[in-house]
mmCIF file of C-alpha atoms and ligand atoms in Angstrom:
data_model
loop_
_atom_site.group_PDB
_atom_site.id
_atom_site.type_symbol
_atom_site.label_atom_id
_atom_site.label_comp_id
_atom_site.label_asym_id
_atom_site.label_seq_id
_atom_site.Cartn_x
_atom_site.Cartn_y
_atom_site.Cartn_z
ATOM 1 C CA MET U 1 -35.506 62.334 29.241
ATOM 2 C CA LYS U 2 -34.507 65.105 26.823
ATOM 3 C CA GLU U 3 -37.448 66.911 25.230
ATOM 4 C CA SER U 4 -35.885 67.405 21.851
ATOM 5 C CA ILE U 5 -32.705 66.611 19.896
ATOM 6 C CA ARG U 6 -31.504 69.413 17.609
ATOM 7 C CA THR U 7 -30.414 67.560 14.505
ATOM 8 C CA ALA U 8 -28.691 68.363 11.203
ATOM 9 C CA VAL U 9 -28.377 66.320 8.007
ATOM 10 C CA LEU U 10 -25.098 66.347 6.071
ATOM 11 C CA GLY U 11 -25.433 65.238 2.457
ATOM 12 C CA LEU U 12 -28.762 65.670 0.717
ATOM 13 C CA GLY U 13 -28.584 63.143 -2.100
ATOM 14 C CA ARG U 14 -31.146 60.404 -2.608
ATOM 15 C CA LEU U 15 -30.973 58.984 0.935
ATOM 16 C CA GLY U 16 -30.090 62.197 2.799
ATOM 17 C CA TYR U 17 -33.274 63.804 1.545
ATOM 18 C CA TRP U 18 -35.444 60.971 2.947
ATOM 19 C CA HIS U 19 -33.712 61.076 6.313
ATOM 20 C CA ALA U 20 -34.280 64.856 6.407
ATOM 21 C CA GLU U 21 -37.923 64.454 5.441
ATOM 22 C CA ASN U 22 -38.464 61.850 8.168
ATOM 23 C CA LEU U 23 -36.741 64.034 10.771
ATOM 24 C CA VAL U 24 -38.873 67.049 9.919
ATOM 25 C CA SER U 25 -42.251 65.484 10.412
ATOM 26 C CA LYS U 26 -42.221 61.862 11.497
ATOM 27 C CA VAL U 27 -39.691 61.431 14.306
ATOM 28 C CA LYS U 28 -40.974 62.407 17.736
ATOM 29 C CA GLY U 29 -38.437 64.410 19.727
ATOM 30 C CA ALA U 30 -36.334 65.394 16.703
ATOM 31 C CA GLN U 31 -35.946 68.935 15.511
ATOM 32 C CA LEU U 32 -34.256 69.331 12.133
ATOM 33 C CA VAL U 33 -32.457 72.637 12.561
ATOM 34 C CA SER U 34 -29.950 72.637 9.700
ATOM 35 C CA VAL U 35 -28.974 70.903 6.449
ATOM 36 C CA ALA U 36 -25.727 71.024 4.444
ATOM 37 C CA ASP U 37 -24.553 69.876 1.027
ATOM 38 C CA PRO U 38 -21.668 71.255 -1.062
ATOM 39 C CA LEU U 39 -23.678 70.972 -4.273
ATOM 40 C CA GLU U 40 -24.610 74.509 -5.403
ATOM 41 C CA GLY U 41 -28.161 75.367 -4.324
ATOM 42 C CA ARG U 42 -29.031 71.904 -2.983
ATOM 43 C CA ALA U 43 -29.109 72.717 0.753
ATOM 44 C CA GLU U 44 -31.165 75.868 0.213
ATOM 45 C CA GLN U 45 -33.618 74.008 -2.036
ATOM 46 C CA VAL U 46 -34.126 71.209 0.505
ATOM 47 C CA ALA U 47 -34.332 73.654 3.444
ATOM 48 C CA ARG U 48 -37.027 75.696 1.712
ATOM 49 C CA GLU U 49 -38.944 72.585 0.696
ATOM 50 C CA LEU U 50 -38.896 71.094 4.201
ATOM 51 C CA GLY U 51 -39.178 74.355 6.156
ATOM 52 C CA VAL U 52 -35.722 74.154 7.753
ATOM 53 C CA ASN U 53 -34.369 77.520 8.929
ATOM 54 C CA LYS U 54 -30.635 77.024 8.399
ATOM 55 C CA TRP U 55 -28.722 75.664 5.442
ATOM 56 C CA SER U 56 -25.152 75.724 4.211
ATOM 57 C CA GLN U 57 -22.918 74.621 1.380
ATOM 58 C CA ASN U 58 -20.162 74.052 3.912
ATOM 59 C CA PRO U 59 -20.476 71.009 6.253
ATOM 60 C CA ASN U 60 -18.157 72.796 8.758
ATOM 61 C CA ASP U 61 -20.976 75.240 9.496
ATOM 62 C CA VAL U 62 -22.984 72.320 10.858
ATOM 63 C CA LEU U 63 -20.130 70.462 12.537
ATOM 64 C CA GLU U 64 -19.043 73.587 14.439
ATOM 65 C CA ASP U 65 -22.523 74.842 15.318
ATOM 66 C CA ASP U 66 -23.022 74.709 19.119
ATOM 67 C CA ASN U 67 -26.757 74.752 18.581
ATOM 68 C CA ILE U 68 -26.706 71.216 17.087
ATOM 69 C CA ASP U 69 -26.817 68.062 19.259
ATOM 70 C CA ALA U 70 -26.707 65.344 16.583
ATOM 71 C CA VAL U 71 -25.642 64.939 12.967
ATOM 72 C CA VAL U 72 -26.933 62.494 10.370
ATOM 73 C CA ILE U 73 -24.091 61.797 7.917
ATOM 74 C CA VAL U 74 -25.357 60.749 4.490
ATOM 75 C CA THR U 75 -22.396 61.861 2.400
ATOM 76 C CA PRO U 76 -20.391 59.626 0.025
ATOM 77 C CA THR U 77 -18.670 56.800 1.928
ATOM 78 C CA SER U 78 -15.183 58.193 1.213
ATOM 79 C CA THR U 79 -16.042 61.258 3.366
ATOM 80 C CA HIS U 80 -17.456 59.352 6.382
ATOM 81 C CA ALA U 81 -14.220 59.000 8.381
ATOM 82 C CA ASP U 82 -13.431 62.699 8.267
ATOM 83 C CA MET U 83 -17.045 63.716 9.010
ATOM 84 C CA ILE U 84 -17.355 61.310 11.966
ATOM 85 C CA LYS U 85 -14.097 62.450 13.545
ATOM 86 C CA ARG U 86 -14.964 66.125 13.194
ATOM 87 C CA ALA U 87 -18.475 65.546 14.551
ATOM 88 C CA ALA U 88 -17.161 63.602 17.573
ATOM 89 C CA ARG U 89 -14.508 66.229 18.333
ATOM 90 C CA ASN U 90 -17.270 68.846 18.341
ATOM 91 C CA GLY U 91 -19.320 66.756 20.784
ATOM 92 C CA LYS U 92 -22.073 65.811 18.314
ATOM 93 C CA GLN U 93 -23.993 62.542 18.572
ATOM 94 C CA ILE U 94 -23.687 60.662 15.283
ATOM 95 C CA PHE U 95 -25.819 58.700 12.864
ATOM 96 C CA VAL U 96 -23.761 57.588 9.869
ATOM 97 C CA GLU U 97 -24.925 55.729 6.807
ATOM 98 C CA LYS U 98 -23.373 52.357 6.018
ATOM 99 C CA PRO U 99 -20.592 51.489 5.496
ATOM 100 C CA LEU U 100 -19.011 53.096 8.586
ATOM 101 C CA THR U 101 -15.897 54.008 6.572
ATOM 102 C CA HIS U 102 -14.160 52.948 3.379
ATOM 103 C CA THR U 103 -11.221 51.148 5.016
ATOM 104 C CA LEU U 104 -10.503 49.200 8.206
ATOM 105 C CA GLU U 105 -7.725 51.614 9.163
ATOM 106 C CA GLU U 106 -10.237 54.467 9.003
ATOM 107 C CA ALA U 107 -12.696 52.404 11.064
ATOM 108 C CA ASP U 108 -10.129 51.893 13.852
ATOM 109 C CA ASP U 109 -9.337 55.571 13.765
ATOM 110 C CA VAL U 110 -12.984 56.727 14.028
ATOM 111 C CA ILE U 111 -13.788 54.209 16.794
ATOM 112 C CA GLN U 112 -10.948 55.639 18.854
ATOM 113 C CA VAL U 113 -12.147 59.229 18.371
ATOM 114 C CA ILE U 114 -15.824 58.346 19.035
ATOM 115 C CA GLN U 115 -14.904 56.573 22.262
ATOM 116 C CA GLU U 116 -12.445 59.283 23.373
ATOM 117 C CA HIS U 117 -15.158 61.918 23.035
ATOM 118 C CA ASN U 118 -17.844 59.666 24.516
ATOM 119 C CA VAL U 119 -20.478 60.314 21.825
ATOM 120 C CA ALA U 120 -23.049 57.830 20.518
ATOM 121 C CA CYS U 121 -22.753 56.458 16.996
ATOM 122 C CA GLN U 122 -25.439 54.514 15.138
ATOM 123 C CA VAL U 123 -24.612 52.953 11.771
ATOM 124 C CA GLY U 124 -27.344 52.834 9.105
ATOM 125 C CA PHE U 125 -27.898 49.075 8.899
ATOM 126 C CA MET U 126 -31.620 49.749 8.580
ATOM 127 C CA ARG U 127 -32.534 46.136 7.775
ATOM 128 C CA ARG U 128 -32.252 45.417 11.512
ATOM 129 C CA PHE U 129 -35.273 47.751 11.925
ATOM 130 C CA ASP U 130 -37.336 46.370 9.048
ATOM 131 C CA PRO U 131 -40.460 44.852 10.659
ATOM 132 C CA ALA U 132 -39.889 41.422 9.045
ATOM 133 C CA TYR U 133 -36.199 41.146 10.004
ATOM 134 C CA ALA U 134 -36.949 42.525 13.499
ATOM 135 C CA GLU U 135 -39.689 39.909 13.991
ATOM 136 C CA ALA U 136 -37.301 37.187 12.774
ATOM 137 C CA LYS U 137 -34.720 38.301 15.333
ATOM 138 C CA ARG U 138 -37.358 38.221 18.078
ATOM 139 C CA ARG U 139 -38.529 34.712 17.082
ATOM 140 C CA ILE U 140 -34.976 33.360 16.850
ATOM 141 C CA GLU U 141 -34.179 34.760 20.308
ATOM 142 C CA ALA U 142 -37.413 33.227 21.639
ATOM 143 C CA GLY U 143 -36.079 29.831 20.504
ATOM 144 C CA ASP U 144 -38.819 29.233 17.906
ATOM 145 C CA ILE U 145 -36.433 27.543 15.436
ATOM 146 C CA GLY U 146 -34.007 26.088 17.949
ATOM 147 C CA LYS U 147 -30.282 26.673 17.540
ATOM 148 C CA PRO U 148 -29.431 28.553 14.300
ATOM 149 C CA LEU U 149 -27.408 26.359 11.935
ATOM 150 C CA TYR U 150 -27.550 28.041 8.530
ATOM 151 C CA PHE U 151 -27.994 31.628 7.282
ATOM 152 C CA LYS U 152 -29.133 32.429 3.772
ATOM 153 C CA ALA U 153 -29.469 35.852 2.153
ATOM 154 C CA VAL U 154 -30.533 37.020 -1.277
ATOM 155 C CA SER U 155 -30.076 40.668 -2.291
ATOM 156 C CA ARG U 156 -30.907 41.258 -5.942
ATOM 157 C CA ASP U 157 -31.227 44.777 -7.296
ATOM 158 C CA GLY U 158 -32.232 45.556 -10.866
ATOM 159 C CA ASN U 159 -30.882 49.108 -11.009
ATOM 160 C CA VAL U 160 -27.278 49.036 -12.250
ATOM 161 C CA PRO U 161 -25.541 52.110 -10.802
ATOM 162 C CA PRO U 162 -23.683 54.419 -13.226
ATOM 163 C CA GLU U 163 -19.914 54.041 -13.747
ATOM 164 C CA GLU U 164 -19.225 57.171 -11.672
ATOM 165 C CA PHE U 165 -20.911 55.490 -8.671
ATOM 166 C CA ILE U 166 -19.207 52.101 -9.188
ATOM 167 C CA LYS U 167 -15.821 53.846 -9.347
ATOM 168 C CA HIS U 168 -16.193 55.162 -5.765
ATOM 169 C CA SER U 169 -18.476 52.499 -4.254
ATOM 170 C CA GLY U 170 -15.788 50.193 -2.841
ATOM 171 C CA GLY U 171 -17.229 47.255 -4.792
ATOM 172 C CA ILE U 172 -20.248 44.972 -4.488
ATOM 173 C CA PHE U 173 -19.095 43.303 -1.227
ATOM 174 C CA LEU U 174 -18.566 46.607 0.595
ATOM 175 C CA ASP U 175 -21.433 48.541 -0.928
ATOM 176 C CA VAL U 176 -24.236 45.947 -1.181
ATOM 177 C CA ALA U 177 -23.461 42.612 0.505
ATOM 178 C CA ILE U 178 -22.433 44.414 3.720
ATOM 179 C CA HIS U 179 -26.128 44.682 4.700
ATOM 180 C CA ASP U 180 -26.364 40.871 4.712
ATOM 181 C CA TYR U 181 -23.022 40.441 6.508
ATOM 182 C CA ASP U 182 -24.441 42.592 9.304
ATOM 183 C CA LEU U 183 -27.681 40.573 9.327
ATOM 184 C CA ALA U 184 -25.728 37.307 9.315
ATOM 185 C CA ARG U 185 -24.118 38.035 12.678
ATOM 186 C CA TYR U 186 -27.195 39.821 14.062
ATOM 187 C CA LEU U 187 -29.677 37.034 13.287
ATOM 188 C CA MET U 188 -27.376 34.083 13.943
ATOM 189 C CA GLY U 189 -26.111 35.607 17.211
ATOM 190 C CA GLN U 190 -22.662 34.380 16.187
ATOM 191 C CA GLU U 191 -19.523 35.895 14.688
ATOM 192 C CA VAL U 192 -18.245 35.098 11.203
ATOM 193 C CA THR U 193 -14.938 33.212 11.271
ATOM 194 C CA SER U 194 -14.197 32.612 7.591
ATOM 195 C CA VAL U 195 -15.205 34.074 4.264
ATOM 196 C CA THR U 196 -14.948 32.630 0.757
ATOM 197 C CA SER U 197 -16.310 34.586 -2.166
ATOM 198 C CA THR U 198 -16.636 34.548 -5.917
ATOM 199 C CA GLY U 199 -18.009 37.009 -8.431
ATOM 200 C CA ASN U 200 -18.755 37.463 -12.128
ATOM 201 C CA ILE U 201 -19.752 40.079 -14.622
ATOM 202 C CA LEU U 202 -22.786 38.452 -16.185
ATOM 203 C CA MET U 203 -24.064 41.304 -18.365
ATOM 204 C CA GLN U 204 -21.975 42.442 -21.345
ATOM 205 C CA SER U 205 -23.038 46.053 -20.666
ATOM 206 C CA ASN U 206 -21.338 45.898 -17.244
ATOM 207 C CA GLN U 207 -17.873 45.020 -18.562
ATOM 208 C CA PHE U 208 -16.708 48.501 -17.414
ATOM 209 C CA MET U 209 -16.856 47.118 -13.824
ATOM 210 C CA GLU U 210 -13.715 45.068 -14.493
ATOM 211 C CA LYS U 211 -11.630 48.280 -14.401
ATOM 212 C CA TYR U 212 -12.658 48.708 -10.760
ATOM 213 C CA ASN U 213 -12.266 45.028 -9.801
ATOM 214 C CA ASP U 214 -16.032 44.942 -9.378
ATOM 215 C CA VAL U 215 -18.753 42.524 -10.533
ATOM 216 C CA ASP U 216 -22.513 42.503 -11.069
ATOM 217 C CA GLN U 217 -23.060 39.158 -9.303
ATOM 218 C CA ALA U 218 -21.354 37.703 -6.229
ATOM 219 C CA MET U 219 -21.581 34.811 -3.773
ATOM 220 C CA THR U 220 -20.097 34.751 -0.280
ATOM 221 C CA TYR U 221 -19.846 31.581 1.769
ATOM 222 C CA LEU U 222 -19.574 32.179 5.519
ATOM 223 C CA THR U 223 -18.681 30.053 8.504
ATOM 224 C CA PHE U 224 -19.500 31.050 12.085
ATOM 225 C CA ASP U 225 -17.741 30.505 15.412
ATOM 226 C CA SER U 226 -20.244 27.826 16.508
ATOM 227 C CA GLY U 227 -19.626 25.774 13.347
ATOM 228 C CA ALA U 228 -22.746 27.136 11.608
ATOM 229 C CA ALA U 229 -22.524 28.195 7.950
ATOM 230 C CA GLY U 230 -24.247 30.498 5.503
ATOM 231 C CA ASP U 231 -24.338 32.019 2.043
ATOM 232 C CA VAL U 232 -24.990 35.522 0.763
ATOM 233 C CA GLU U 233 -26.055 35.998 -2.845
ATOM 234 C CA THR U 234 -25.696 39.528 -4.192
ATOM 235 C CA MET U 235 -26.724 40.786 -7.622
ATOM 236 C CA ARG U 236 -26.951 44.168 -9.334
ATOM 237 C CA ILE U 237 -28.808 42.926 -12.403
ATOM 238 C CA ALA U 238 -32.107 41.354 -11.317
ATOM 239 C CA PRO U 239 -34.337 42.016 -14.354
ATOM 240 C CA TYR U 240 -37.626 41.670 -12.484
ATOM 241 C CA ALA U 241 -37.689 43.448 -9.103
ATOM 242 C CA TYR U 242 -35.868 44.524 -5.971
ATOM 243 C CA ASP U 243 -35.690 41.106 -4.373
ATOM 244 C CA ILE U 244 -34.483 40.928 -0.762
ATOM 245 C CA ARG U 245 -34.944 37.743 1.240
ATOM 246 C CA GLY U 246 -33.361 35.909 4.100
ATOM 247 C CA GLU U 247 -33.625 32.617 5.937
ATOM 248 C CA VAL U 248 -32.258 31.136 9.118
ATOM 249 C CA ILE U 249 -32.450 27.365 9.458
ATOM 250 C CA GLY U 250 -32.276 26.054 13.002
ATOM 251 C CA THR U 251 -32.349 22.698 14.762
ATOM 252 C CA GLU U 252 -36.152 22.934 15.212
ATOM 253 C CA GLY U 253 -37.287 24.732 12.073
ATOM 254 C CA SER U 254 -36.630 27.546 9.655
ATOM 255 C CA ILE U 255 -37.624 31.196 9.509
ATOM 256 C CA GLN U 256 -38.057 32.779 6.085
ATOM 257 C CA ILE U 257 -37.944 36.557 5.772
ATOM 258 C CA GLY U 258 -39.239 38.856 3.048
ATOM 259 C CA SER U 259 -41.441 38.622 0.000
ATOM 260 C CA MET U 260 -41.421 40.389 -3.330
ATOM 261 C CA ARG U 261 -45.096 41.339 -3.286
ATOM 262 C CA TYR U 262 -45.600 45.122 -3.584
ATOM 263 C CA HIS U 263 -49.303 45.397 -2.696
ATOM 264 C CA ASP U 264 -51.426 42.745 -1.058
ATOM 265 C CA VAL U 265 -53.377 42.410 -4.300
ATOM 266 C CA ASN U 266 -53.684 39.437 -6.606
ATOM 267 C CA ILE U 267 -55.106 39.877 -10.110
ATOM 268 C CA LEU U 268 -56.811 36.793 -11.438
ATOM 269 C CA THR U 269 -57.673 36.478 -15.138
ATOM 270 C CA SER U 270 -58.045 33.602 -17.580
ATOM 271 C CA LYS U 271 -54.285 34.041 -18.285
ATOM 272 C CA GLY U 272 -53.408 33.332 -14.675
ATOM 273 C CA SER U 273 -52.691 35.117 -11.411
ATOM 274 C CA THR U 274 -50.377 38.153 -11.103
ATOM 275 C CA HIS U 275 -49.237 40.660 -8.512
ATOM 276 C CA ASN U 276 -46.863 43.651 -8.641
ATOM 277 C CA LEU U 277 -43.274 43.242 -7.460
ATOM 278 C CA ILE U 278 -41.279 45.656 -5.271
ATOM 279 C CA PRO U 279 -39.401 47.970 -7.649
ATOM 280 C CA ASP U 280 -36.557 49.482 -5.572
ATOM 281 C CA PHE U 281 -34.905 49.906 -2.178
ATOM 282 C CA PRO U 282 -36.755 53.089 -1.092
ATOM 283 C CA THR U 283 -40.033 51.205 -1.509
ATOM 284 C CA ARG U 284 -38.847 48.038 0.247
ATOM 285 C CA PHE U 285 -37.171 49.757 3.199
ATOM 286 C CA LYS U 286 -39.317 52.889 3.637
ATOM 287 C CA ASP U 287 -40.449 51.780 7.109
ATOM 288 C CA ALA U 288 -36.977 50.649 8.124
ATOM 289 C CA TYR U 289 -35.405 54.067 7.309
ATOM 290 C CA LEU U 290 -38.008 55.748 9.484
ATOM 291 C CA LEU U 291 -37.790 53.205 12.319
ATOM 292 C CA GLU U 292 -33.984 53.395 12.506
ATOM 293 C CA MET U 293 -34.194 57.197 12.816
ATOM 294 C CA ILE U 294 -36.884 56.955 15.502
ATOM 295 C CA ASN U 295 -34.597 54.542 17.362
ATOM 296 C CA PHE U 296 -31.589 56.880 17.038
ATOM 297 C CA ILE U 297 -33.484 59.862 18.441
ATOM 298 C CA ASP U 298 -35.090 57.750 21.202
ATOM 299 C CA CYS U 299 -31.651 56.461 22.232
ATOM 300 C CA LEU U 300 -30.319 60.015 22.474
ATOM 301 C CA ARG U 301 -33.353 61.254 24.419
ATOM 302 C CA GLU U 302 -33.241 58.341 26.844
ATOM 303 C CA GLY U 303 -29.440 58.062 27.089
ATOM 304 C CA LYS U 304 -29.453 54.480 25.683
ATOM 305 C CA LYS U 305 -26.795 52.914 23.434
ATOM 306 C CA PRO U 306 -27.967 52.314 19.839
ATOM 307 C CA ILE U 307 -28.397 48.640 18.847
ATOM 308 C CA CYS U 308 -26.081 49.095 15.892
ATOM 309 C CA THR U 309 -22.894 50.904 16.841
ATOM 310 C CA GLU U 310 -19.557 51.873 15.323
ATOM 311 C CA VAL U 311 -18.199 48.489 16.483
ATOM 312 C CA ASP U 312 -20.920 46.629 14.537
ATOM 313 C CA GLY U 313 -20.044 48.884 11.594
ATOM 314 C CA LYS U 314 -16.420 47.819 11.796
ATOM 315 C CA VAL U 315 -17.153 44.085 12.112
ATOM 316 C CA ALA U 316 -19.385 44.150 9.015
ATOM 317 C CA LEU U 317 -16.659 46.085 7.214
ATOM 318 C CA GLU U 318 -14.118 43.406 8.177
ATOM 319 C CA ILE U 319 -16.322 40.717 6.630
ATOM 320 C CA ALA U 320 -16.746 42.834 3.481
ATOM 321 C CA ALA U 321 -12.996 43.458 3.264
ATOM 322 C CA ALA U 322 -12.349 39.714 3.662
ATOM 323 C CA ALA U 323 -14.920 38.937 0.949
ATOM 324 C CA THR U 324 -13.228 41.393 -1.415
ATOM 325 C CA LYS U 325 -9.842 39.848 -0.634
ATOM 326 C CA SER U 326 -11.172 36.344 -1.174
ATOM 327 C CA PHE U 327 -12.732 37.326 -4.512
ATOM 328 C CA VAL U 328 -9.398 38.787 -5.704
ATOM 329 C CA SER U 329 -7.134 36.006 -4.351
ATOM 330 C CA GLY U 330 -9.420 33.006 -4.783
ATOM 331 C CA GLU U 331 -8.624 31.957 -1.203
ATOM 332 C CA THR U 332 -10.666 31.529 1.964
ATOM 333 C CA ILE U 333 -9.971 34.331 4.444
ATOM 334 C CA GLU U 334 -10.010 33.537 8.158
ATOM 335 C CA LEU U 335 -11.308 36.131 10.633
ATOM 336 C CA ASN U 336 -10.506 36.317 14.315
ATOM 337 C CA ASN U 337 -13.716 37.817 15.625
ATOM 338 C CA LYS U 338 -14.705 37.047 19.161
ATOM 339 C CA LEU U 339 -18.388 37.536 19.965
ATOM 340 C CA ILE U 340 -18.791 41.245 20.689
ATOM 341 C CA ARG U 341 -22.457 41.988 21.354
ATOM 342 C CA LEU U 342 -25.462 40.977 19.351
HETATM 343 N N1 NAD C 401 -28.715 52.175 4.027
HETATM 344 C C1 NAD C 401 -28.943 52.077 2.743
HETATM 345 O O1 NAD C 401 -29.742 51.273 2.283
HETATM 346 C C2 NAD C 401 -28.252 53.009 1.787
HETATM 347 C C3 NAD C 401 -28.793 53.232 0.512
HETATM 348 C C4 NAD C 401 -28.153 54.156 -0.321
HETATM 349 C C5 NAD C 401 -26.996 54.811 0.108
HETATM 350 N N2 NAD C 401 -26.487 54.542 1.341
HETATM 351 C C6 NAD C 401 -25.271 55.218 1.817
HETATM 352 O O2 NAD C 401 -25.564 56.617 1.996
HETATM 353 C C7 NAD C 401 -24.425 57.407 1.650
HETATM 354 C C8 NAD C 401 -24.865 58.430 0.580
HETATM 355 O O3 NAD C 401 -25.390 57.722 -0.527
HETATM 356 P P1 NAD C 401 -26.414 58.401 -1.551
HETATM 357 O O4 NAD C 401 -26.851 57.301 -2.412
HETATM 358 O O5 NAD C 401 -27.416 59.236 -0.838
HETATM 359 O O6 NAD C 401 -25.399 59.333 -2.364
HETATM 360 P P2 NAD C 401 -25.726 60.562 -3.305
HETATM 361 O O7 NAD C 401 -24.565 60.678 -4.226
HETATM 362 O O8 NAD C 401 -27.105 60.478 -3.861
HETATM 363 O O9 NAD C 401 -25.706 61.805 -2.291
HETATM 364 C C9 NAD C 401 -24.566 62.226 -1.595
HETATM 365 C C10 NAD C 401 -24.755 63.731 -1.294
HETATM 366 O O10 NAD C 401 -23.688 64.141 -0.450
HETATM 367 C C11 NAD C 401 -23.221 65.402 -0.904
HETATM 368 N N3 NAD C 401 -21.843 65.555 -0.436
HETATM 369 C C12 NAD C 401 -20.697 65.181 -1.030
HETATM 370 N N4 NAD C 401 -19.643 65.512 -0.247
HETATM 371 C C13 NAD C 401 -20.162 66.097 0.858
HETATM 372 C C14 NAD C 401 -19.598 66.672 2.021
HETATM 373 N N5 NAD C 401 -18.263 66.678 2.211
HETATM 374 N N6 NAD C 401 -20.441 67.202 2.956
HETATM 375 C C15 NAD C 401 -21.779 67.213 2.785
HETATM 376 N N7 NAD C 401 -22.380 66.684 1.692
HETATM 377 C C16 NAD C 401 -21.564 66.130 0.749
HETATM 378 C C17 NAD C 401 -23.362 65.342 -2.407
HETATM 379 O O11 NAD C 401 -23.392 66.659 -2.984
HETATM 380 C C18 NAD C 401 -24.684 64.592 -2.564
HETATM 381 O O12 NAD C 401 -25.779 65.498 -2.572
HETATM 382 C C19 NAD C 401 -23.349 56.414 1.184
HETATM 383 O O13 NAD C 401 -22.476 56.166 2.251
HETATM 384 C C20 NAD C 401 -24.141 55.149 0.829
HETATM 385 O O14 NAD C 401 -23.388 53.951 1.023
HETATM 386 C C21 NAD C 401 -27.098 53.669 2.186
#
């Protein structure tokens, strides 16, 4: 087993910073040796704050540094394909945030380069590592609900991203619903064979989304290769909380995942009973972001394959691309996925 993995983080925005912070102090066997971000002063600021010795405004300095074993790519999605290919060609092990790439052509291209250079790649579908989803997976595999027949997902976020983000996000199916498409195949243990989706702009203030063929609310109906079915509800405008839930209904029972309760505290007054709700994704998935990074570093130290690879990244992207196509065309899109590995 390797003692330590010399790691660098590329992209120090909202999520890159958390990954860097976790790698500095909370991930056994990881050594954060360098950070990079093209934004003036950002890498230096983060390096000083976290006590990292090397920083750069130029990602090439990291990608070409022989002293680095693994890179954590947390840059905008449109840069992932180029970053992954350059990292693989320089022999770096790779963690890349979801989605793997922006397009399916790019995904095929990066898979080829990753496999040619024989490096590991883990995609940031952190919900697989969330304790509740991980326990659900374990219970489903143990047969506790029998054979899975129906998958249900709800992802409602109340923070509408700014227009500049929407413009480059790839749309609600690619940017948000993709987490649930990955969970659909992971929890059901089956591949998605058809996708039908709809979407709407429900809030007047989000009309700008129309320019980008995007919506603030979407539904995706899925069918699976065993004949099972499912639905994924996705919303950017939940006015009350960050509300993430899932359910798998099987022949012997159902498993419900997630709750909106922030603290395990109930306040009882003569007006009734209240509790705080989870406000945002960093709060809801704090543990999952840490656990996925622990898993990545453990896999590299022990020479194991990550549970969520570039191939899983591509399959989820295919479902998202089909959902986008279905939303635009109004038609059901058939997929030809054979069971890969779940
Ligand atoms: N897993 C999740 O739940 C989750 C949540 C949020 C974002 N993401 C993903 O993480 C990625 C980053 O999202 P974010 O919200 O942190 O974005 P962000 O805009 O907050 O940060 C991106 C950072 O990357 C930097 N950057 C831009 N081009 C770069 C380059 N070529 N090299 C190095 N750095 C570069 C920017 O200066 C910025 O600091 C996206 O792919 C997004 O889909 C995943």
